[in-house]
Coordinates of C-alpha atoms in Angstrom, one line a residue:
M13 CA 96.0 113.7 84.1
K14 CA 93.7 114.5 87.0
A15 CA 90.0 114.8 86.3
V16 CA 88.4 118.1 87.1
S17 CA 85.1 118.4 88.8
P18 CA 82.7 121.2 88.3
R19 CA 82.2 123.7 91.2
L20 CA 80.3 126.8 92.0
E21 CA 82.3 130.0 92.7
K22 CA 81.2 133.5 93.7
V23 CA 81.4 136.1 91.1
T24 CA 84.4 138.5 91.8
P25 CA 85.8 141.7 90.5
D26 CA 88.3 139.3 88.6
T27 CA 85.5 137.3 87.0
V28 CA 82.6 139.6 86.4
L29 CA 83.5 140.5 82.9
D30 CA 84.0 137.0 81.8
A31 CA 80.6 136.1 83.4
C32 CA 79.0 138.9 81.4
R33 CA 80.5 137.4 78.3
L34 CA 79.0 134.0 78.8
E35 CA 76.5 133.2 76.1
V36 CA 74.0 130.3 75.6
A37 CA 73.3 128.8 72.1
P38 CA 71.7 131.4 69.8
E39 CA 68.3 129.4 69.7
Q40 CA 68.2 129.5 73.5
R41 CA 68.6 133.3 74.0
K42 CA 64.8 133.8 74.0
F43 CA 64.6 131.6 77.0
D44 CA 67.3 133.2 79.2
S45 CA 68.3 136.7 80.3
P46 CA 71.9 137.8 79.9
V47 CA 74.2 137.2 82.8
A48 CA 74.7 141.0 83.1
Q49 CA 70.9 141.4 83.7
S50 CA 71.0 138.6 86.4
L51 CA 74.0 140.3 88.1
A52 CA 72.2 143.6 88.2
E53 CA 69.1 141.9 89.7
A54 CA 71.3 140.2 92.3
Y55 CA 72.8 143.5 93.2
V56 CA 69.4 145.1 94.0
H57 CA 68.0 141.9 95.7
P58 CA 71.1 140.9 97.8
D59 CA 69.1 139.2 100.5
T60 CA 67.3 137.1 98.0
A61 CA 69.7 136.4 95.2
W62 CA 72.6 133.9 95.2
P63 CA 74.6 134.2 91.9
R64 CA 77.3 131.7 91.2
L65 CA 79.7 130.9 88.3
I66 CA 79.8 127.2 87.3
C67 CA 83.5 126.5 86.8
D68 CA 85.5 123.5 85.6
G69 CA 89.2 123.9 86.3
D70 CA 90.0 127.5 85.3
R71 CA 87.1 127.7 82.9
I72 CA 83.8 129.4 83.5
V73 CA 81.3 127.2 81.8
G74 CA 78.0 128.6 83.1
F75 CA 76.1 130.7 85.5
V76 CA 73.4 129.9 88.0
M77 CA 71.4 132.1 90.3
A78 CA 69.2 130.9 93.1
F79 CA 66.6 132.7 95.1
F80 CA 65.7 132.1 98.7
D81 CA 62.5 132.8 100.8
V82 CA 60.4 134.6 98.2
R83 CA 56.6 134.9 98.2
F84 CA 55.2 134.0 94.7
D85 CA 52.1 135.6 93.2
Y86 CA 51.3 132.0 92.1
D87 CA 50.5 131.3 95.7
A88 CA 48.3 134.3 96.3
D89 CA 45.2 132.2 96.9
V90 CA 46.9 129.7 99.2
P91 CA 46.5 130.7 102.7
D92 CA 49.8 130.4 104.7
A93 CA 51.7 129.4 101.6
P94 CA 55.3 128.8 102.4
L95 CA 58.0 131.1 101.0
R96 CA 59.7 129.6 98.0
S97 CA 63.4 129.0 97.1
G98 CA 64.8 127.7 93.9
L99 CA 66.4 128.5 90.6
W100 CA 66.2 132.0 89.3
R101 CA 68.6 131.7 86.3
L102 CA 70.6 128.9 84.6
A103 CA 72.9 129.4 81.7
V104 CA 75.4 127.0 80.3
A105 CA 77.8 128.4 77.8
A106 CA 77.0 127.2 74.1
G107 CA 80.2 125.2 73.8
E108 CA 79.9 123.5 77.2
Q109 CA 76.4 122.1 77.0
G110 CA 75.7 118.4 77.2
R111 CA 78.5 117.8 79.8
G112 CA 76.4 117.7 82.9
Y113 CA 77.0 121.2 84.0
G114 CA 73.4 122.2 84.2
R115 CA 72.5 119.0 86.2
F116 CA 75.4 119.8 88.5
A117 CA 74.2 123.4 89.1
V118 CA 70.8 122.4 89.8
G119 CA 71.9 119.8 92.3
A120 CA 74.3 122.3 94.0
V121 CA 71.4 124.9 94.3
N122 CA 69.2 122.2 95.8
E123 CA 71.9 121.2 98.2
E124 CA 72.1 124.9 99.3
I125 CA 68.3 125.1 99.7
R126 CA 68.4 122.0 102.0
R127 CA 71.3 123.5 103.9
R128 CA 69.1 126.5 104.6
G129 CA 66.3 124.3 105.8
G130 CA 64.2 124.2 102.6
T131 CA 62.3 121.1 101.6
V132 CA 61.1 122.2 98.1
S133 CA 63.0 123.7 95.0
T134 CA 61.0 125.9 92.6
V135 CA 61.9 126.8 89.0
T136 CA 60.0 128.7 86.4
W137 CA 60.6 128.7 82.7
H138 CA 59.1 130.0 79.3
G139 CA 57.5 127.4 77.2
G140 CA 58.4 126.7 73.7
E141 CA 60.4 124.4 71.4
G142 CA 64.0 124.2 72.4
G143 CA 63.2 125.6 75.9
P144 CA 64.3 124.1 79.2
E145 CA 61.1 122.3 80.1
E146 CA 62.3 118.7 79.3
F147 CA 65.4 119.4 81.2
Y148 CA 63.7 120.4 84.4
L149 CA 61.1 117.5 84.0
R150 CA 63.9 114.9 83.6
L151 CA 65.5 116.3 86.8
G152 CA 62.2 115.4 88.7
Y153 CA 60.4 118.8 88.7
R154 CA 56.7 118.6 88.4
K155 CA 54.9 121.2 86.3
R156 CA 52.3 123.0 88.5
G157 CA 50.9 125.6 86.3
L158 CA 51.4 129.1 84.9
T159 CA 52.6 132.2 86.9
D160 CA 51.2 135.7 86.4
D161 CA 54.1 136.3 83.8
D162 CA 53.0 133.3 81.7
E163 CA 55.9 131.2 82.8
Y164 CA 55.5 127.5 83.9
L165 CA 56.2 126.8 87.4
G166 CA 57.7 123.5 88.6
D167 CA 58.5 122.1 92.1
L168 CA 60.8 119.4 93.2
D169 CA 60.4 117.7 96.7
L170 CA 63.8 117.8 98.3
T171 CA 62.8 115.4 101.2
G172 CA 63.2 112.2 99.4

């Protein structure tokens, strides 16, 4: 039996309903927006958003959405602050967690940032027990502070 590797795929008319049905574990719902909301935001921000399904074989196991070249309010007091790129949303289906799909998706987004000439990956998250903070810190993101929306902001240097 051939091992299947995860991959990112564009959301298509054939996969959009399955994408919208994707759900994280119940205790994680307060930390993530539904995929349908993410797709609506991607629709109105087509030059910024990069939504992708995380697939393994013929299964949709998660959803990731990146953003590219965005000015953050967090940097308002920083003269000539660079535009930011990074993770906008990450959701791994409840029954698929713990299999490396989240780590794979973050790595794939970071490769896309590098491909586009970026050197830093940014992510924001809501704090709280059971939230994604430890996951991002284990991946090497460094917590920088709070955004105007009371989310934590983390950066990962992609040059090393």
